[in-house]
Amino acid sequence: ATLLGLAALFARLPIVVARLLALVPMETRPVIMALHISMIFLGQGLAGAVGGVVMQLSGLAALGVVGCVVALTGALIALPARPAEAANGEAAGPDDPAPAASFTDR
C-alpha cells in the first residue's frame, strides 16, 4: 500500500508541474520551478521533524492520527481555493484545464 501511494504521488508530479508552468510567463519558469521544488523539500523536512516529535512524545501509534489531522487541515485550507478566471470571465473548471506546458517553447 505504501509503494502504491508513493507511486501515485510521484505520478502526479509531472501533471502538476506542467499546469504550473502553463500558468506563468516563460521568463519566470526557472524561479517558479525552484520555489516549487523548495516547497516539496520543505514539506518533506517538516514531515520528518513533526513525525519525529510525535513519535518521541506519543509513540508510533499516534503517528497515523497526527498524519490524518495534518492531511485534513491541508485539505480544509485548500478547499476554498478557486481556479483562475478563464478569459471569458467564468471560472475555469475541470473541463477547461490550462494548456499543457511545452518545454520546446523558447
Short mmCIF file of N, CA, C and O in Angstrom, two decimals:
data_model
loop_
_atom_site.label_atom_id
_atom_site.label_comp_id
_atom_site.label_asym_id
_atom_site.label_seq_id
_atom_site.Cartn_x
_atom_site.Cartn_y
_atom_site.Cartn_z
N ALA A 1 0.83 -1.19 0.00
CA ALA A 1 0.00 0.00 0.00
C ALA A 1 0.87 1.25 0.00
O ALA A 1 0.56 2.22 -0.69
N THR A 2 1.95 1.22 0.75
CA THR A 2 2.83 2.39 0.80
C THR A 2 3.47 2.65 -0.55
O THR A 2 3.52 3.79 -1.00
N LEU A 3 3.95 1.61 -1.20
CA LEU A 3 4.57 1.79 -2.51
C LEU A 3 3.57 2.29 -3.53
O LEU A 3 3.90 3.12 -4.39
N LEU A 4 2.34 1.80 -3.46
CA LEU A 4 1.31 2.26 -4.38
C LEU A 4 1.00 3.74 -4.14
O LEU A 4 0.84 4.52 -5.09
N GLY A 5 0.93 4.14 -2.90
CA GLY A 5 0.70 5.55 -2.58
C GLY A 5 1.82 6.44 -3.05
O GLY A 5 1.59 7.52 -3.60
N LEU A 6 3.06 5.99 -2.86
CA LEU A 6 4.20 6.77 -3.33
C LEU A 6 4.22 6.87 -4.85
O LEU A 6 4.53 7.92 -5.42
N ALA A 7 3.89 5.78 -5.52
CA ALA A 7 3.85 5.79 -6.98
C ALA A 7 2.79 6.76 -7.48
O ALA A 7 3.02 7.52 -8.43
N ALA A 8 1.63 6.77 -6.84
CA ALA A 8 0.57 7.69 -7.23
C ALA A 8 0.99 9.14 -6.98
O ALA A 8 0.72 10.02 -7.80
N LEU A 9 1.68 9.38 -5.87
CA LEU A 9 2.13 10.73 -5.56
C LEU A 9 3.10 11.24 -6.61
O LEU A 9 2.96 12.34 -7.13
N PHE A 10 4.08 10.43 -6.94
CA PHE A 10 5.09 10.88 -7.89
C PHE A 10 4.59 10.83 -9.33
O PHE A 10 5.11 11.53 -10.19
N ALA A 11 3.56 10.07 -9.62
CA ALA A 11 2.98 10.06 -10.96
C ALA A 11 2.22 11.37 -11.22
O ALA A 11 2.11 11.80 -12.36
N ARG A 12 1.71 11.99 -10.18
CA ARG A 12 1.01 13.27 -10.31
C ARG A 12 1.94 14.44 -10.51
O ARG A 12 1.55 15.48 -11.03
N LEU A 13 3.18 14.32 -10.08
CA LEU A 13 4.10 15.45 -10.11
C LEU A 13 4.28 16.06 -11.49
O LEU A 13 4.20 17.29 -11.63
N PRO A 14 4.49 15.30 -12.56
CA PRO A 14 4.62 15.92 -13.88
C PRO A 14 3.36 16.68 -14.32
O PRO A 14 3.45 17.71 -14.99
N ILE A 15 2.19 16.20 -13.91
CA ILE A 15 0.95 16.88 -14.26
C ILE A 15 0.87 18.23 -13.54
O ILE A 15 0.53 19.25 -14.15
N VAL A 16 1.21 18.24 -12.28
CA VAL A 16 1.19 19.48 -11.51
C VAL A 16 2.21 20.47 -12.07
O VAL A 16 1.92 21.66 -12.23
N VAL A 17 3.40 19.99 -12.39
CA VAL A 17 4.45 20.86 -12.92
C VAL A 17 4.03 21.43 -14.27
O VAL A 17 4.22 22.62 -14.53
N ALA A 18 3.45 20.62 -15.14
CA ALA A 18 3.02 21.11 -16.46
C ALA A 18 1.96 22.20 -16.30
O ALA A 18 2.01 23.22 -16.98
N ARG A 19 1.02 21.99 -15.39
CA ARG A 19 -0.02 23.01 -15.17
C ARG A 19 0.59 24.28 -14.58
O ARG A 19 0.25 25.38 -14.99
N LEU A 20 1.49 24.12 -13.64
CA LEU A 20 2.14 25.27 -13.03
C LEU A 20 2.91 26.07 -14.07
O LEU A 20 2.81 27.30 -14.13
N LEU A 21 3.67 25.40 -14.92
CA LEU A 21 4.45 26.09 -15.94
C LEU A 21 3.56 26.74 -17.00
O LEU A 21 3.93 27.77 -17.58
N ALA A 22 2.39 26.18 -17.25
CA ALA A 22 1.48 26.77 -18.23
C ALA A 22 0.86 28.08 -17.71
O ALA A 22 0.40 28.89 -18.50
N LEU A 23 0.89 28.28 -16.41
CA LEU A 23 0.26 29.46 -15.82
C LEU A 23 1.19 30.66 -15.69
O LEU A 23 0.72 31.75 -15.35
N VAL A 24 2.48 30.47 -15.92
CA VAL A 24 3.44 31.56 -15.70
C VAL A 24 4.17 31.89 -16.99
O VAL A 24 4.33 31.04 -17.86
N PRO A 25 4.66 33.13 -17.10
CA PRO A 25 5.43 33.50 -18.28
C PRO A 25 6.74 32.72 -18.37
O PRO A 25 7.28 32.25 -17.36
N MET A 26 7.24 32.59 -19.58
CA MET A 26 8.45 31.80 -19.83
C MET A 26 9.64 32.28 -18.99
O MET A 26 10.38 31.47 -18.45
N GLU A 27 9.80 33.60 -18.85
CA GLU A 27 10.98 34.11 -18.15
C GLU A 27 10.95 33.84 -16.64
O GLU A 27 11.99 33.90 -15.98
N THR A 28 9.79 33.53 -16.08
CA THR A 28 9.72 33.26 -14.64
C THR A 28 9.71 31.76 -14.32
O THR A 28 9.72 31.39 -13.15
N ARG A 29 9.69 30.91 -15.32
CA ARG A 29 9.60 29.47 -15.08
C ARG A 29 10.74 28.90 -14.25
O ARG A 29 10.49 28.08 -13.37
N PRO A 30 11.99 29.30 -14.46
CA PRO A 30 13.05 28.75 -13.59
C PRO A 30 12.85 29.08 -12.11
O PRO A 30 13.06 28.24 -11.24
N VAL A 31 12.41 30.31 -11.83
CA VAL A 31 12.18 30.70 -10.43
C VAL A 31 11.00 29.94 -9.85
O VAL A 31 11.06 29.46 -8.71
N ILE A 32 9.94 29.81 -10.63
CA ILE A 32 8.76 29.07 -10.16
C ILE A 32 9.12 27.61 -9.87
O ILE A 32 8.70 27.04 -8.86
N MET A 33 9.92 27.00 -10.75
CA MET A 33 10.32 25.61 -10.52
C MET A 33 11.18 25.49 -9.27
O MET A 33 11.04 24.54 -8.50
N ALA A 34 12.08 26.45 -9.07
CA ALA A 34 12.92 26.42 -7.87
C ALA A 34 12.07 26.54 -6.61
O ALA A 34 12.29 25.81 -5.63
N LEU A 35 11.08 27.43 -6.62
CA LEU A 35 10.20 27.57 -5.47
C LEU A 35 9.35 26.32 -5.26
O LEU A 35 9.14 25.89 -4.12
N HIS A 36 8.88 25.74 -6.36
CA HIS A 36 8.05 24.54 -6.27
C HIS A 36 8.84 23.39 -5.62
O HIS A 36 8.36 22.74 -4.68
N ILE A 37 10.03 23.15 -6.11
CA ILE A 37 10.85 22.06 -5.57
C ILE A 37 11.26 22.37 -4.13
O ILE A 37 11.29 21.48 -3.28
N SER A 38 11.54 23.65 -3.84
CA SER A 38 11.88 24.03 -2.47
C SER A 38 10.74 23.74 -1.50
O SER A 38 10.96 23.27 -0.38
N MET A 39 9.51 23.99 -1.94
CA MET A 39 8.35 23.71 -1.08
C MET A 39 8.15 22.21 -0.88
O MET A 39 7.75 21.77 0.19
N ILE A 40 8.46 21.42 -1.90
CA ILE A 40 8.39 19.96 -1.74
C ILE A 40 9.40 19.52 -0.69
O ILE A 40 9.08 18.75 0.22
N PHE A 41 10.62 20.02 -0.79
CA PHE A 41 11.65 19.65 0.19
C PHE A 41 11.31 20.16 1.58
O PHE A 41 11.55 19.47 2.58
N LEU A 42 10.73 21.36 1.68
CA LEU A 42 10.32 21.88 2.98
C LEU A 42 9.25 20.98 3.60
O LEU A 42 9.32 20.66 4.80
N GLY A 43 8.29 20.56 2.79
CA GLY A 43 7.25 19.66 3.29
C GLY A 43 7.81 18.34 3.76
O GLY A 43 7.41 17.81 4.81
N GLN A 44 8.75 17.79 3.01
CA GLN A 44 9.36 16.53 3.42
C GLN A 44 10.16 16.69 4.71
O GLN A 44 10.10 15.84 5.60
N GLY A 45 10.87 17.80 4.83
CA GLY A 45 11.64 18.05 6.05
C GLY A 45 10.74 18.26 7.26
O GLY A 45 11.00 17.72 8.35
N LEU A 46 9.68 19.04 7.08
CA LEU A 46 8.75 19.27 8.18
C LEU A 46 8.04 17.98 8.58
O LEU A 46 7.79 17.75 9.76
N ALA A 47 7.71 17.15 7.59
CA ALA A 47 7.06 15.88 7.91
C ALA A 47 7.96 15.01 8.77
O ALA A 47 7.50 14.39 9.74
N GLY A 48 9.23 14.97 8.44
CA GLY A 48 10.17 14.19 9.25
C GLY A 48 10.32 14.75 10.65
O GLY A 48 10.35 14.00 11.64
N ALA A 49 10.38 16.08 10.75
CA ALA A 49 10.53 16.71 12.06
C ALA A 49 9.29 16.50 12.92
O ALA A 49 9.39 16.11 14.10
N VAL A 50 8.11 16.73 12.34
CA VAL A 50 6.87 16.54 13.10
C VAL A 50 6.70 15.07 13.47
O VAL A 50 6.33 14.74 14.60
N GLY A 51 6.98 14.19 12.53
CA GLY A 51 6.88 12.75 12.81
C GLY A 51 7.82 12.33 13.93
O GLY A 51 7.45 11.53 14.80
N GLY A 52 9.03 12.87 13.93
CA GLY A 52 9.98 12.55 14.99
C GLY A 52 9.51 13.03 16.35
O GLY A 52 9.62 12.32 17.35
N VAL A 53 8.97 14.25 16.39
CA VAL A 53 8.48 14.80 17.65
C VAL A 53 7.28 13.98 18.15
O VAL A 53 7.19 13.65 19.34
N VAL A 54 6.36 13.65 17.24
CA VAL A 54 5.18 12.87 17.64
C VAL A 54 5.61 11.51 18.16
O VAL A 54 5.11 11.04 19.19
N MET A 55 6.52 10.85 17.49
CA MET A 55 6.98 9.53 17.94
C MET A 55 7.69 9.62 19.29
O MET A 55 7.54 8.74 20.13
N GLN A 56 8.46 10.67 19.49
CA GLN A 56 9.17 10.85 20.75
C GLN A 56 8.20 11.09 21.91
O GLN A 56 8.37 10.55 22.99
N LEU A 57 7.18 11.92 21.65
CA LEU A 57 6.25 12.28 22.72
C LEU A 57 5.13 11.27 22.94
O LEU A 57 4.70 11.05 24.06
N SER A 58 4.62 10.68 21.85
CA SER A 58 3.42 9.85 21.97
C SER A 58 3.58 8.43 21.46
O SER A 58 2.67 7.63 21.61
N GLY A 59 4.67 8.13 20.82
CA GLY A 59 4.88 6.79 20.30
C GLY A 59 4.38 6.63 18.88
O GLY A 59 3.74 7.51 18.31
N LEU A 60 4.67 5.49 18.32
CA LEU A 60 4.36 5.19 16.93
C LEU A 60 2.86 5.15 16.66
O LEU A 60 2.40 5.53 15.58
N ALA A 61 2.07 4.74 17.62
CA ALA A 61 0.62 4.60 17.42
C ALA A 61 -0.04 5.94 17.12
O ALA A 61 -1.03 6.00 16.38
N ALA A 62 0.48 7.03 17.64
CA ALA A 62 -0.12 8.35 17.42
C ALA A 62 0.25 8.95 16.07
O ALA A 62 -0.37 9.92 15.63
N LEU A 63 1.22 8.37 15.40
CA LEU A 63 1.71 8.94 14.15
C LEU A 63 0.62 9.00 13.07
O LEU A 63 0.47 9.99 12.37
N GLY A 64 -0.17 7.96 12.95
CA GLY A 64 -1.24 7.93 11.96
C GLY A 64 -2.31 8.96 12.23
O GLY A 64 -2.82 9.62 11.31
N VAL A 65 -2.65 9.14 13.50
CA VAL A 65 -3.68 10.11 13.88
C VAL A 65 -3.20 11.53 13.56
O VAL A 65 -3.93 12.33 12.97
N VAL A 66 -1.97 11.83 13.92
CA VAL A 66 -1.43 13.16 13.65
C VAL A 66 -1.31 13.38 12.14
O VAL A 66 -1.62 14.47 11.64
N GLY A 67 -0.89 12.37 11.40
CA GLY A 67 -0.82 12.48 9.95
C GLY A 67 -2.18 12.77 9.34
O GLY A 67 -2.31 13.58 8.42
N CYS A 68 -3.20 12.12 9.85
CA CYS A 68 -4.56 12.34 9.37
C CYS A 68 -5.01 13.77 9.67
O CYS A 68 -5.62 14.43 8.83
N VAL A 69 -4.71 14.26 10.85
CA VAL A 69 -5.08 15.64 11.22
C VAL A 69 -4.37 16.64 10.32
O VAL A 69 -4.98 17.60 9.84
N VAL A 70 -3.10 16.41 10.05
CA VAL A 70 -2.35 17.31 9.17
C VAL A 70 -2.93 17.28 7.75
O VAL A 70 -3.11 18.32 7.11
N ALA A 71 -3.25 16.08 7.24
CA ALA A 71 -3.82 15.96 5.90
C ALA A 71 -5.18 16.64 5.81
O ALA A 71 -5.47 17.34 4.83
N LEU A 72 -6.03 16.45 6.80
CA LEU A 72 -7.34 17.10 6.81
C LEU A 72 -7.22 18.62 6.90
O LEU A 72 -7.97 19.35 6.26
N THR A 73 -6.27 19.08 7.68
CA THR A 73 -6.04 20.52 7.79
C THR A 73 -5.62 21.09 6.44
O THR A 73 -6.12 22.14 6.01
N GLY A 74 -4.72 20.40 5.75
CA GLY A 74 -4.31 20.84 4.42
C GLY A 74 -5.46 20.86 3.44
O GLY A 74 -5.60 21.79 2.63
N ALA A 75 -6.31 19.85 3.51
CA ALA A 75 -7.48 19.79 2.62
C ALA A 75 -8.44 20.94 2.91
O ALA A 75 -8.99 21.55 1.98
N LEU A 76 -8.64 21.26 4.17
CA LEU A 76 -9.53 22.36 4.53
C LEU A 76 -8.97 23.71 4.11
O LEU A 76 -9.71 24.62 3.73
N ILE A 77 -7.66 23.85 4.16
CA ILE A 77 -7.03 25.09 3.71
C ILE A 77 -7.17 25.23 2.20
O ILE A 77 -7.43 26.32 1.69
N ALA A 78 -7.02 24.13 1.47
CA ALA A 78 -7.09 24.17 0.01
C ALA A 78 -8.52 24.22 -0.51
O ALA A 78 -8.74 24.63 -1.65
N LEU A 79 -9.48 23.84 0.29
CA LEU A 79 -10.87 23.76 -0.16
C LEU A 79 -11.42 25.06 -0.74
O LEU A 79 -12.04 25.04 -1.80
N PRO A 80 -11.21 26.20 -0.12
CA PRO A 80 -11.79 27.43 -0.68
C PRO A 80 -11.07 27.95 -1.92
O PRO A 80 -11.53 28.89 -2.54
N ALA A 81 -9.94 27.37 -2.28
CA ALA A 81 -9.19 27.84 -3.45
C ALA A 81 -10.03 27.64 -4.70
O ALA A 81 -10.67 26.61 -4.88
N ARG A 82 -10.02 28.63 -5.56
CA ARG A 82 -10.78 28.57 -6.80
C ARG A 82 -9.82 28.62 -7.98
O ARG A 82 -8.79 29.28 -7.91
N PRO A 83 -10.17 27.95 -9.08
CA PRO A 83 -9.33 28.04 -10.28
C PRO A 83 -9.26 29.47 -10.79
O PRO A 83 -10.16 30.27 -10.53
N ALA A 84 -8.21 29.76 -11.53
CA ALA A 84 -8.04 31.10 -12.10
C ALA A 84 -9.19 31.40 -13.05
O ALA A 84 -9.78 30.50 -13.64
N GLU A 85 -9.51 32.66 -13.17
CA GLU A 85 -10.59 33.07 -14.06
C GLU A 85 -10.22 32.77 -15.51
O GLU A 85 -9.09 32.99 -15.93
N ALA A 86 -11.17 32.25 -16.24
CA ALA A 86 -10.97 31.99 -17.66
C ALA A 86 -11.03 33.31 -18.42
O ALA A 86 -11.44 34.33 -17.88
N ALA A 87 -10.65 33.31 -19.67
CA ALA A 87 -10.61 34.53 -20.47
C ALA A 87 -11.98 35.18 -20.60
O ALA A 87 -12.10 36.40 -20.68
N ASN A 88 -13.04 34.39 -20.59
CA ASN A 88 -14.39 34.95 -20.74
C ASN A 88 -15.01 35.36 -19.41
O ASN A 88 -16.18 35.72 -19.36
N GLY A 89 -14.26 35.32 -18.34
CA GLY A 89 -14.75 35.76 -17.05
C GLY A 89 -15.37 34.67 -16.21
O GLY A 89 -15.70 34.89 -15.06
N GLU A 90 -15.55 33.48 -16.76
CA GLU A 90 -16.09 32.37 -15.98
C GLU A 90 -14.94 31.61 -15.33
O GLU A 90 -13.84 31.55 -15.85
N ALA A 91 -15.21 31.04 -14.20
CA ALA A 91 -14.19 30.26 -13.51
C ALA A 91 -13.87 29.02 -14.33
O ALA A 91 -14.75 28.36 -14.84
N ALA A 92 -12.59 28.74 -14.46
CA ALA A 92 -12.17 27.54 -15.17
C ALA A 92 -12.49 26.33 -14.32
O ALA A 92 -12.32 26.35 -13.11
N GLY A 93 -12.98 25.30 -14.92
CA GLY A 93 -13.33 24.09 -14.19
C GLY A 93 -12.54 22.91 -14.71
O GLY A 93 -11.60 23.08 -15.48
N PRO A 94 -12.90 21.71 -14.29
CA PRO A 94 -12.16 20.53 -14.73
C PRO A 94 -12.26 20.30 -16.23
O PRO A 94 -11.41 19.66 -16.81
N ASP A 95 -13.30 20.86 -16.89
CA ASP A 95 -13.43 20.70 -18.33
C ASP A 95 -12.60 21.73 -19.09
O ASP A 95 -12.47 21.65 -20.30
N ASP A 96 -12.06 22.72 -18.38
CA ASP A 96 -11.27 23.78 -19.00
C ASP A 96 -9.86 23.81 -18.40
O ASP A 96 -9.50 24.76 -17.72
N PRO A 97 -9.05 22.78 -18.60
CA PRO A 97 -7.72 22.77 -17.99
C PRO A 97 -6.81 23.78 -18.66
O PRO A 97 -7.05 24.21 -19.79
N ALA A 98 -5.78 24.15 -17.95
CA ALA A 98 -4.77 25.04 -18.53
C ALA A 98 -4.06 24.30 -19.64
O ALA A 98 -3.92 23.07 -19.59
N PRO A 99 -3.61 25.00 -20.65
CA PRO A 99 -2.89 24.30 -21.72
C PRO A 99 -1.62 23.66 -21.19
O PRO A 99 -0.99 24.17 -20.28
N ALA A 100 -1.28 22.55 -21.76
CA ALA A 100 -0.09 21.84 -21.33
C ALA A 100 1.15 22.66 -21.66
O ALA A 100 1.22 23.30 -22.69
N ALA A 101 2.09 22.65 -20.77
CA ALA A 101 3.33 23.39 -20.99
C ALA A 101 4.17 22.67 -22.02
O ALA A 101 4.26 21.44 -22.02
N SER A 102 4.76 23.43 -22.89
CA SER A 102 5.66 22.85 -23.88
C SER A 102 7.08 23.23 -23.52
O SER A 102 7.39 24.41 -23.35
N PHE A 103 7.94 22.27 -23.36
CA PHE A 103 9.30 22.56 -22.97
C PHE A 103 10.13 22.99 -24.17
O PHE A 103 11.29 23.34 -24.01
N THR A 104 9.56 23.01 -25.34
CA THR A 104 10.28 23.49 -26.51
C THR A 104 9.99 24.95 -26.79
O THR A 104 10.61 25.55 -27.65
N ASP A 105 9.03 25.55 -26.08
CA ASP A 105 8.74 26.99 -26.26
C ASP A 105 9.90 27.79 -25.71
O ASP A 105 10.26 27.67 -24.55
N ARG A 106 10.46 28.61 -26.52
CA ARG A 106 11.56 29.47 -26.07
C ARG A 106 11.49 30.79 -26.78
O ARG A 106 11.21 30.95 -27.87
#
